[in-house]
PDB file of C-alpha atoms in Angstrom:
ATOM      1  CA  MET A1206      92.105 -10.547 -85.640  1.00  0.00           C
ATOM      2  CA  GLU A1207      91.892 -11.746 -89.242  1.00  0.00           C
ATOM      3  CA  SER A1208      90.431 -15.080 -88.097  1.00  0.00           C
ATOM      4  CA  ASN A1209      87.790 -13.316 -85.997  1.00  0.00           C
ATOM      5  CA  MET A1210      86.795 -11.135 -88.950  1.00  0.00           C
ATOM      6  CA  GLN A1211      86.471 -14.197 -91.166  1.00  0.00           C
ATOM      7  CA  ASP A1212      84.271 -15.902 -88.566  1.00  0.00           C
ATOM      8  CA  ILE A1213      82.057 -12.817 -88.410  1.00  0.00           C
ATOM      9  CA  LEU A1214      81.698 -12.761 -92.207  1.00  0.00           C
ATOM     10  CA  ILE A1215      80.801 -16.461 -92.290  1.00  0.00           C
ATOM     11  CA  ALA A1216      78.223 -16.003 -89.528  1.00  0.00           C
ATOM     12  CA  THR A1217      76.748 -12.956 -91.274  1.00  0.00           C
ATOM     13  CA  GLU A1218      76.439 -14.862 -94.551  1.00  0.00           C
ATOM     14  CA  ALA A1219      74.815 -17.811 -92.773  1.00  0.00           C
ATOM     15  CA  GLN A1220      72.240 -15.480 -91.202  1.00  0.00           C
ATOM     16  CA  LYS A1221      71.523 -13.851 -94.557  1.00  0.00           C
ATOM     17  CA  ARG A1222      70.933 -17.293 -96.084  1.00  0.00           C
ATOM     18  CA  GLY A1223      68.662 -18.255 -93.199  1.00  0.00           C
ATOM     19  CA  LEU A1224      70.823 -21.155 -92.068  1.00  0.00           C
ATOM     20  CA  ASP A1225      70.070 -20.302 -88.435  1.00  0.00           C
ATOM     21  CA  ARG A1226      66.300 -20.474 -89.016  1.00  0.00           C
ATOM     22  CA  ARG A1227      63.817 -23.342 -88.808  1.00  0.00           C
ATOM     23  CA  ILE A1228      61.556 -24.263 -91.730  1.00  0.00           C
ATOM     24  CA  GLY A1229      58.578 -21.923 -91.821  1.00  0.00           C
ATOM     25  CA  GLU A1230      60.195 -19.040 -89.939  1.00  0.00           C
ATOM     26  CA  ARG A1231      59.769 -15.602 -91.467  1.00  0.00           C
ATOM     27  CA  HIS A1232      62.882 -15.513 -93.607  1.00  0.00           C
ATOM     28  CA  TYR A1233      62.625 -15.460 -97.389  1.00  0.00           C
ATOM     29  CA  ARG A1234      64.647 -18.685 -97.723  1.00  0.00           C
ATOM     30  CA  ALA A1235      63.762 -20.589 -94.549  1.00  0.00           C
ATOM     31  CA  TYR A1236      60.026 -20.032 -94.956  1.00  0.00           C
ATOM     32  CA  VAL A1237      59.860 -22.127 -98.151  1.00  0.00           C
ATOM     33  CA  GLY A1238      61.856 -25.146 -96.951  1.00  0.00           C
ATOM     34  CA  PRO A1239      65.217 -26.163 -95.501  1.00  0.00           C
ATOM     35  CA  ALA A1240      67.471 -23.149 -96.026  1.00  0.00           C
ATOM     36  CA  GLU A1241      70.516 -25.387 -96.403  1.00  0.00           C
ATOM     37  CA  SER A1242      68.975 -26.992 -99.514  1.00  0.00           C
ATOM     38  CA  TYR A1243      67.544 -23.797-101.046  1.00  0.00           C
ATOM     39  CA  ASP A1244      70.033 -23.891-103.920  1.00  0.00           C
ATOM     40  CA  ALA A1245      69.769 -27.661-104.439  1.00  0.00           C
ATOM     41  CA  THR A1246      65.978 -27.670-104.677  1.00  0.00           C
ATOM     42  CA  ALA A1247      66.096 -24.698-107.053  1.00  0.00           C
ATOM     43  CA  SER A1248      68.596 -26.343-109.400  1.00  0.00           C
ATOM     44  CA  ASN A1249      66.664 -29.627-109.216  1.00  0.00           C
ATOM     45  CA  GLN A1250      63.511 -27.895-110.450  1.00  0.00           C
ATOM     46  CA  PHE A1251      65.369 -26.138-113.247  1.00  0.00           C
ATOM     47  CA  ASN A1252      67.105 -29.343-114.334  1.00  0.00           C
ATOM     48  CA  VAL A1253      63.829 -31.280-114.346  1.00  0.00           C
ATOM     49  CA  LEU A1254      62.203 -28.723-116.635  1.00  0.00           C
ATOM     50  CA  CYS A1255      65.210 -28.672-118.958  1.00  0.00           C
ATOM     51  CA  GLN A1256      65.222 -32.489-119.043  1.00  0.00           C
ATOM     52  CA  SER A1257      61.528 -32.282-119.988  1.00  0.00           C
ATOM     53  CA  GLY A1258      62.236 -30.083-123.005  1.00  0.00           C
ATOM     54  CA  LEU A1259      62.204 -26.514-121.690  1.00  0.00           C
ATOM     55  CA  ARG A1260      63.378 -23.953-124.264  1.00  0.00           C
ATOM     56  CA  GLU A1261      64.006 -20.247-123.867  1.00  0.00           C
ATOM     57  CA  GLU A1262      60.910 -19.241-125.838  1.00  0.00           C
ATOM     58  CA  HIS A1263      58.542 -21.262-123.638  1.00  0.00           C
ATOM     59  CA  ALA A1264      56.131 -19.701-121.166  1.00  0.00           C
ATOM     60  CA  VAL A1265      56.360 -21.062-117.604  1.00  0.00           C
ATOM     61  CA  LEU A1266      53.865 -20.665-114.766  1.00  0.00           C
ATOM     62  CA  ASP A1267      55.498 -21.226-111.369  1.00  0.00           C
ATOM     63  CA  ILE A1268      52.678 -22.113-108.951  1.00  0.00           C
ATOM     64  CA  GLY A1269      53.610 -21.111-105.419  1.00  0.00           C
ATOM     65  CA  CYS A1270      56.795 -19.458-106.652  1.00  0.00           C
ATOM     66  CA  GLY A1271      57.810 -18.396-103.129  1.00  0.00           C
ATOM     67  CA  SER A1272      61.018 -16.385-102.931  1.00  0.00           C
ATOM     68  CA  LEU A1273      61.968 -17.310-106.509  1.00  0.00           C
ATOM     69  CA  GLY A1274      64.434 -20.074-105.737  1.00  0.00           C
ATOM     70  CA  ALA A1275      63.712 -21.753-109.067  1.00  0.00           C
ATOM     71  CA  GLY A1276      62.368 -18.516-110.504  1.00  0.00           C
ATOM     72  CA  ARG A1277      65.764 -16.809-110.506  1.00  0.00           C
ATOM     73  CA  LEU A1278      67.193 -19.638-112.650  1.00  0.00           C
ATOM     74  CA  LEU A1279      64.179 -19.795-114.936  1.00  0.00           C
ATOM     75  CA  MET A1280      64.101 -16.046-115.506  1.00  0.00           C
ATOM     76  CA  ALA A1281      67.784 -16.026-116.443  1.00  0.00           C
ATOM     77  CA  PHE A1282      67.165 -18.806-118.977  1.00  0.00           C
ATOM     78  CA  LEU A1283      63.844 -17.712-120.490  1.00  0.00           C
ATOM     79  CA  LEU A1284      63.330 -14.858-122.892  1.00  0.00           C
ATOM     80  CA  PRO A1285      61.832 -11.679-121.364  1.00  0.00           C
ATOM     81  CA  GLY A1286      58.168 -11.906-120.471  1.00  0.00           C
ATOM     82  CA  ARG A1287      58.066 -15.726-120.388  1.00  0.00           C
ATOM     83  CA  TYR A1288      58.116 -16.275-116.602  1.00  0.00           C
ATOM     84  CA  PHE A1289      54.895 -16.070-114.573  1.00  0.00           C
ATOM     85  CA  GLY A1290      54.507 -16.687-110.859  1.00  0.00           C
ATOM     86  CA  ILE A1291      51.612 -17.120-108.452  1.00  0.00           C
ATOM     87  CA  GLU A1292      52.345 -16.668-104.751  1.00  0.00           C
ATOM     88  CA  PRO A1293      49.892 -15.708-101.969  1.00  0.00           C
ATOM     89  CA  GLU A1294      52.730 -14.505 -99.707  1.00  0.00           C
ATOM     90  CA  ARG A1295      53.793 -11.366-101.541  1.00  0.00           C
ATOM     91  CA  TRP A1296      56.631 -10.655 -99.093  1.00  0.00           C
ATOM     92  CA  LEU A1297      58.399 -13.822-100.293  1.00  0.00           C
ATOM     93  CA  VAL A1298      58.524 -12.623-103.894  1.00  0.00           C
ATOM     94  CA  GLU A1299      59.693  -9.192-102.781  1.00  0.00           C
ATOM     95  CA  GLY A1300      62.381 -10.790-100.597  1.00  0.00           C
ATOM     96  CA  GLY A1301      63.633 -12.905-103.490  1.00  0.00           C
ATOM     97  CA  ILE A1302      63.813  -9.875-105.764  1.00  0.00           C
ATOM     98  CA  ARG A1303      65.572  -7.774-103.123  1.00  0.00           C
ATOM     99  CA  GLU A1304      68.078 -10.395-101.950  1.00  0.00           C
ATOM    100  CA  GLU A1305      68.662 -12.578-105.026  1.00  0.00           C
ATOM    101  CA  LEU A1306      67.804 -10.754-108.246  1.00  0.00           C
ATOM    102  CA  GLY A1307      67.737  -6.960-108.023  1.00  0.00           C
ATOM    103  CA  ARG A1308      65.308  -4.564-109.662  1.00  0.00           C
ATOM    104  CA  GLU A1309      67.386  -4.101-112.812  1.00  0.00           C
ATOM    105  CA  PHE A1310      67.305  -7.843-113.536  1.00  0.00           C
ATOM    106  CA  VAL A1311      63.530  -7.877-113.039  1.00  0.00           C
ATOM    107  CA  ARG A1312      63.098  -4.896-115.384  1.00  0.00           C
ATOM    108  CA  MET A1313      65.143  -6.709-118.014  1.00  0.00           C
ATOM    109  CA  LYS A1314      63.353 -10.081-117.722  1.00  0.00           C
ATOM    110  CA  GLN A1315      59.818  -8.686-117.272  1.00  0.00           C
ATOM    111  CA  PRO A1316      58.261 -11.440-115.107  1.00  0.00           C
ATOM    112  CA  THR A1317      54.573 -11.281-114.238  1.00  0.00           C
ATOM    113  CA  PHE A1318      53.243 -12.078-110.752  1.00  0.00           C
ATOM    114  CA  ASP A1319      49.863 -12.549-109.162  1.00  0.00           C
ATOM    115  CA  TYR A1320      49.246 -12.909-105.448  1.00  0.00           C
ATOM    116  CA  ASN A1321      45.966 -14.829-105.307  1.00  0.00           C
ATOM    117  CA  ALA A1322      45.586 -17.694-102.820  1.00  0.00           C
ATOM    118  CA  GLU A1323      42.792 -19.480-104.704  1.00  0.00           C
ATOM    119  CA  PHE A1324      44.906 -21.288-107.331  1.00  0.00           C
ATOM    120  CA  ASN A1325      43.286 -19.139-109.995  1.00  0.00           C
ATOM    121  CA  LEU A1326      45.664 -20.083-112.783  1.00  0.00           C
ATOM    122  CA  GLY A1327      43.566 -18.332-115.412  1.00  0.00           C
ATOM    123  CA  VAL A1328      44.355 -14.909-113.998  1.00  0.00           C
ATOM    124  CA  PHE A1329      47.007 -14.313-116.686  1.00  0.00           C
ATOM    125  CA  ARG A1330      44.524 -15.042-119.509  1.00  0.00           C
ATOM    126  CA  ARG A1331      46.927 -17.215-121.458  1.00  0.00           C
ATOM    127  CA  GLN A1332      48.165 -20.790-121.811  1.00  0.00           C
ATOM    128  CA  PHE A1333      51.557 -22.159-120.801  1.00  0.00           C
ATOM    129  CA  ASP A1334      54.116 -24.634-122.080  1.00  0.00           C
ATOM    130  CA  PHE A1335      55.036 -25.635-118.536  1.00  0.00           C
ATOM    131  CA  LEU A1336      53.330 -25.465-115.175  1.00  0.00           C
ATOM    132  CA  LEU A1337      55.583 -26.020-112.154  1.00  0.00           C
ATOM    133  CA  ALA A1338      54.236 -26.825-108.679  1.00  0.00           C
ATOM    134  CA  HIS A1339      57.137 -27.765-106.433  1.00  0.00           C
ATOM    135  CA  SER A1340      56.326 -28.724-102.819  1.00  0.00           C
ATOM    136  CA  ILE A1341      52.782 -27.361-103.080  1.00  0.00           C
ATOM    137  CA  PHE A1342      50.782 -30.576-102.956  1.00  0.00           C
ATOM    138  CA  ALA A1343      52.852 -31.686 -99.965  1.00  0.00           C
ATOM    139  CA  HIS A1344      50.737 -29.236 -97.945  1.00  0.00           C
ATOM    140  CA  THR A1345      47.304 -29.022 -99.594  1.00  0.00           C
ATOM    141  CA  PRO A1346      44.024 -30.830 -98.860  1.00  0.00           C
ATOM    142  CA  LYS A1347      42.387 -32.891-101.585  1.00  0.00           C
ATOM    143  CA  ASN A1348      39.889 -30.247-102.705  1.00  0.00           C
ATOM    144  CA  VAL A1349      42.659 -27.685-103.297  1.00  0.00           C
ATOM    145  CA  LEU A1350      44.848 -30.211-105.109  1.00  0.00           C
ATOM    146  CA  GLU A1351      42.025 -31.247-107.405  1.00  0.00           C
ATOM    147  CA  LYS A1352      41.039 -27.638-108.095  1.00  0.00           C
ATOM    148  CA  CYS A1353      44.637 -26.904-109.113  1.00  0.00           C
ATOM    149  CA  PHE A1354      44.664 -29.932-111.441  1.00  0.00           C
ATOM    150  CA  ALA A1355      41.430 -28.739-113.079  1.00  0.00           C
ATOM    151  CA  GLU A1356      42.747 -25.182-113.403  1.00  0.00           C
ATOM    152  CA  GLY A1357      45.981 -26.565-114.795  1.00  0.00           C
ATOM    153  CA  ARG A1358      44.192 -28.440-117.565  1.00  0.00           C
ATOM    154  CA  ARG A1359      42.551 -25.210-118.736  1.00  0.00           C
ATOM    155  CA  VAL A1360      45.779 -23.199-118.984  1.00  0.00           C
ATOM    156  CA  LEU A1361      48.090 -25.967-120.230  1.00  0.00           C
ATOM    157  CA  LYS A1362      48.887 -25.906-123.946  1.00  0.00           C
ATOM    158  CA  PRO A1363      47.963 -29.072-125.889  1.00  0.00           C
ATOM    159  CA  ASP A1364      51.603 -30.230-125.852  1.00  0.00           C
ATOM    160  CA  GLY A1365      52.420 -28.696-122.464  1.00  0.00           C
ATOM    161  CA  LEU A1366      53.526 -30.359-119.228  1.00  0.00           C
ATOM    162  CA  PHE A1367      52.361 -29.838-115.646  1.00  0.00           C
ATOM    163  CA  VAL A1368      55.393 -30.820-113.560  1.00  0.00           C
ATOM    164  CA  ALA A1369      54.918 -31.179-109.808  1.00  0.00           C
ATOM    165  CA  THR A1370      55.927 -32.960-106.607  1.00  0.00           C
ATOM    166  CA  PHE A1371      54.076 -34.627-103.760  1.00  0.00           C
ATOM    167  CA  MET A1372      55.049 -36.348-100.538  1.00  0.00           C
ATOM    168  CA  GLU A1373      54.229 -40.018-100.982  1.00  0.00           C
ATOM    169  CA  GLY A1374      52.632 -41.973 -98.159  1.00  0.00           C
ATOM    170  CA  GLU A1375      50.712 -45.156 -97.489  1.00  0.00           C
ATOM    171  CA  LEU A1376      47.480 -43.251 -96.765  1.00  0.00           C
ATOM    172  CA  ASP A1377      45.934 -40.099 -98.212  1.00  0.00           C
ATOM    173  CA  TYR A1378      45.671 -36.889 -96.195  1.00  0.00           C
ATOM    174  CA  GLU A1379      41.999 -36.400 -95.310  1.00  0.00           C
ATOM    175  CA  GLY A1380      42.210 -33.005 -93.630  1.00  0.00           C
ATOM    176  CA  ASP A1381      40.497 -29.938 -95.051  1.00  0.00           C
ATOM    177  CA  ARG A1382      43.215 -27.364 -94.393  1.00  0.00           C
ATOM    178  CA  TRP A1383      46.522 -26.259 -95.821  1.00  0.00           C
ATOM    179  CA  ILE A1384      49.194 -27.544 -93.408  1.00  0.00           C
ATOM    180  CA  TYR A1385      52.616 -25.931 -93.158  1.00  0.00           C
ATOM    181  CA  PRO A1386      55.363 -26.654 -92.327  1.00  0.00           C
ATOM    182  CA  ASP A1387      53.822 -30.073 -91.638  1.00  0.00           C
ATOM    183  CA  GLN A1388      53.238 -32.233 -94.693  1.00  0.00           C
ATOM    184  CA  ALA A1389      50.246 -33.818 -96.369  1.00  0.00           C
ATOM    185  CA  ARG A1390      50.971 -37.258 -97.806  1.00  0.00           C
ATOM    186  CA  TYR A1391      49.228 -38.959-100.698  1.00  0.00           C
ATOM    187  CA  THR A1392      49.442 -42.272-102.489  1.00  0.00           C
ATOM    188  CA  ALA A1393      50.495 -42.388-106.125  1.00  0.00           C
ATOM    189  CA  GLU A1394      47.149 -44.066-106.844  1.00  0.00           C
ATOM    190  CA  TYR A1395      45.274 -41.030-105.546  1.00  0.00           C
ATOM    191  CA  ILE A1396      47.401 -38.573-107.564  1.00  0.00           C
ATOM    192  CA  ASP A1397      46.786 -40.630-110.711  1.00  0.00           C
ATOM    193  CA  ALA A1398      43.028 -40.800-110.066  1.00  0.00           C
ATOM    194  CA  ALA A1399      42.824 -37.048-109.336  1.00  0.00           C
ATOM    195  CA  ALA A1400      44.605 -36.354-112.625  1.00  0.00           C
ATOM    196  CA  GLY A1401      42.053 -38.503-114.447  1.00  0.00           C
ATOM    197  CA  ARG A1402      39.161 -36.610-112.876  1.00  0.00           C
ATOM    198  CA  ALA A1403      40.719 -33.395-114.203  1.00  0.00           C
ATOM    199  CA  GLY A1404      40.953 -34.868-117.712  1.00  0.00           C
ATOM    200  CA  LEU A1405      44.726 -35.338-117.593  1.00  0.00           C
ATOM    201  CA  LEU A1406      47.107 -38.286-117.703  1.00  0.00           C
ATOM    202  CA  CYS A1407      49.801 -38.775-115.056  1.00  0.00           C
ATOM    203  CA  ASN A1408      53.350 -40.118-115.258  1.00  0.00           C
ATOM    204  CA  PHE A1409      55.768 -40.786-112.406  1.00  0.00           C
ATOM    205  CA  PRO A1410      59.328 -40.347-113.755  1.00  0.00           C
ATOM    206  CA  THR A1411      62.230 -41.756-111.734  1.00  0.00           C
ATOM    207  CA  TRP A1412      63.627 -38.302-111.023  1.00  0.00           C
ATOM    208  CA  THR A1413      65.243 -37.533-107.695  1.00  0.00           C
ATOM    209  CA  GLN A1414      64.217 -34.631-105.437  1.00  0.00           C
ATOM    210  CA  PRO A1415      66.478 -33.296-102.647  1.00  0.00           C
ATOM    211  CA  THR A1416      63.922 -33.313 -99.801  1.00  0.00           C
ATOM    212  CA  GLY A1417      62.393 -36.735-100.430  1.00  0.00           C
ATOM    213  CA  GLN A1418      59.334 -35.762-102.445  1.00  0.00           C
ATOM    214  CA  ARG A1419      58.307 -37.538-105.638  1.00  0.00           C
ATOM    215  CA  TRP A1420      57.979 -35.945-109.047  1.00  0.00           C
ATOM    216  CA  PHE A1421      54.968 -36.467-111.301  1.00  0.00           C
ATOM    217  CA  VAL A1422      53.988 -35.045-114.686  1.00  0.00           C
ATOM    218  CA  LEU A1423      50.467 -34.303-115.950  1.00  0.00           C
ATOM    219  CA  HIS A1424      49.605 -33.837-119.603  1.00  0.00           C
ATOM    220  CA  HIS A1425      46.691 -33.866-122.016  1.00  0.00           C
ATOM    221  CA  PRO A1426      45.620 -37.334-123.233  1.00  0.00           C
ATOM    222  CA  ASP A1427      46.532 -36.551-126.849  1.00  0.00           C
ATOM    223  CA  HIS A1428      50.131 -35.716-125.933  1.00  0.00           C
ATOM    224  CA  SER A1429      52.824 -38.358-125.388  1.00  0.00           C
ATOM    225  CA  PRO A1430      55.811 -36.682-123.698  1.00  0.00           C
ATOM    226  CA  ASN A1431      59.342 -38.053-123.772  1.00  0.00           C
ATOM    227  CA  LEU A1432      60.427 -37.428-120.192  1.00  0.00           C
ATOM    228  CA  GLY A1433      63.871 -39.014-120.284  1.00  0.00           C
ATOM    229  CA  PRO A1434      66.102 -40.199-117.412  1.00  0.00           C
ATOM    230  CA  SER A1435      66.725 -38.492-114.103  1.00  0.00           C
ATOM    231  CA  PRO A1436      68.473 -35.106-114.550  1.00  0.00           C
ATOM    232  CA  ALA A1437      72.089 -34.892-113.445  1.00  0.00           C
TER     233      ALA A1437
END
């Protein structure tokens, strides 16, 4: 009897965490990537930003913040009012708040969200110390990627960092649509050239990423960041 109850509890927890769902299914965790690595990808993002110099007083814009996998860690670390998120799928943000954070935590930390799908990063009318775009450019066409780079340059502080991932390939995705859960692949040469067209410089740190994507960092030409080794 006790063993059966334990099995039921384990199964219930697995369902809540979306472990029985495929990537892209309508579950707040499974929709944004492999549910079994939800915590690992979140901590990886947080560690990368901390390794890059994140402090509690900094302002962070989480582009495509999803169900707040990284957002829950960033909000806990940052001072109130310093976390901003853009996410076109509003139900994901609401699911993250309901299942992971709670309304009282959100009231205390005072995050700001916008639900536009146009990569309008200027909607908050301010500049940021960090921009984070995790697993966004693994699904976007070139015109959307380059628009986001250009928008990023306008809202990035002079000493700020635009930290992002892409799925590296031997050829560049030439489609004109967002693809999900399939992936768009790009060469590092294209990412570097796109950064230059936006007036930014690009670095490719040797940081690991749990689902096989590659990290890159954009910054203004007058800024020379010290990115350090791969986070633990």
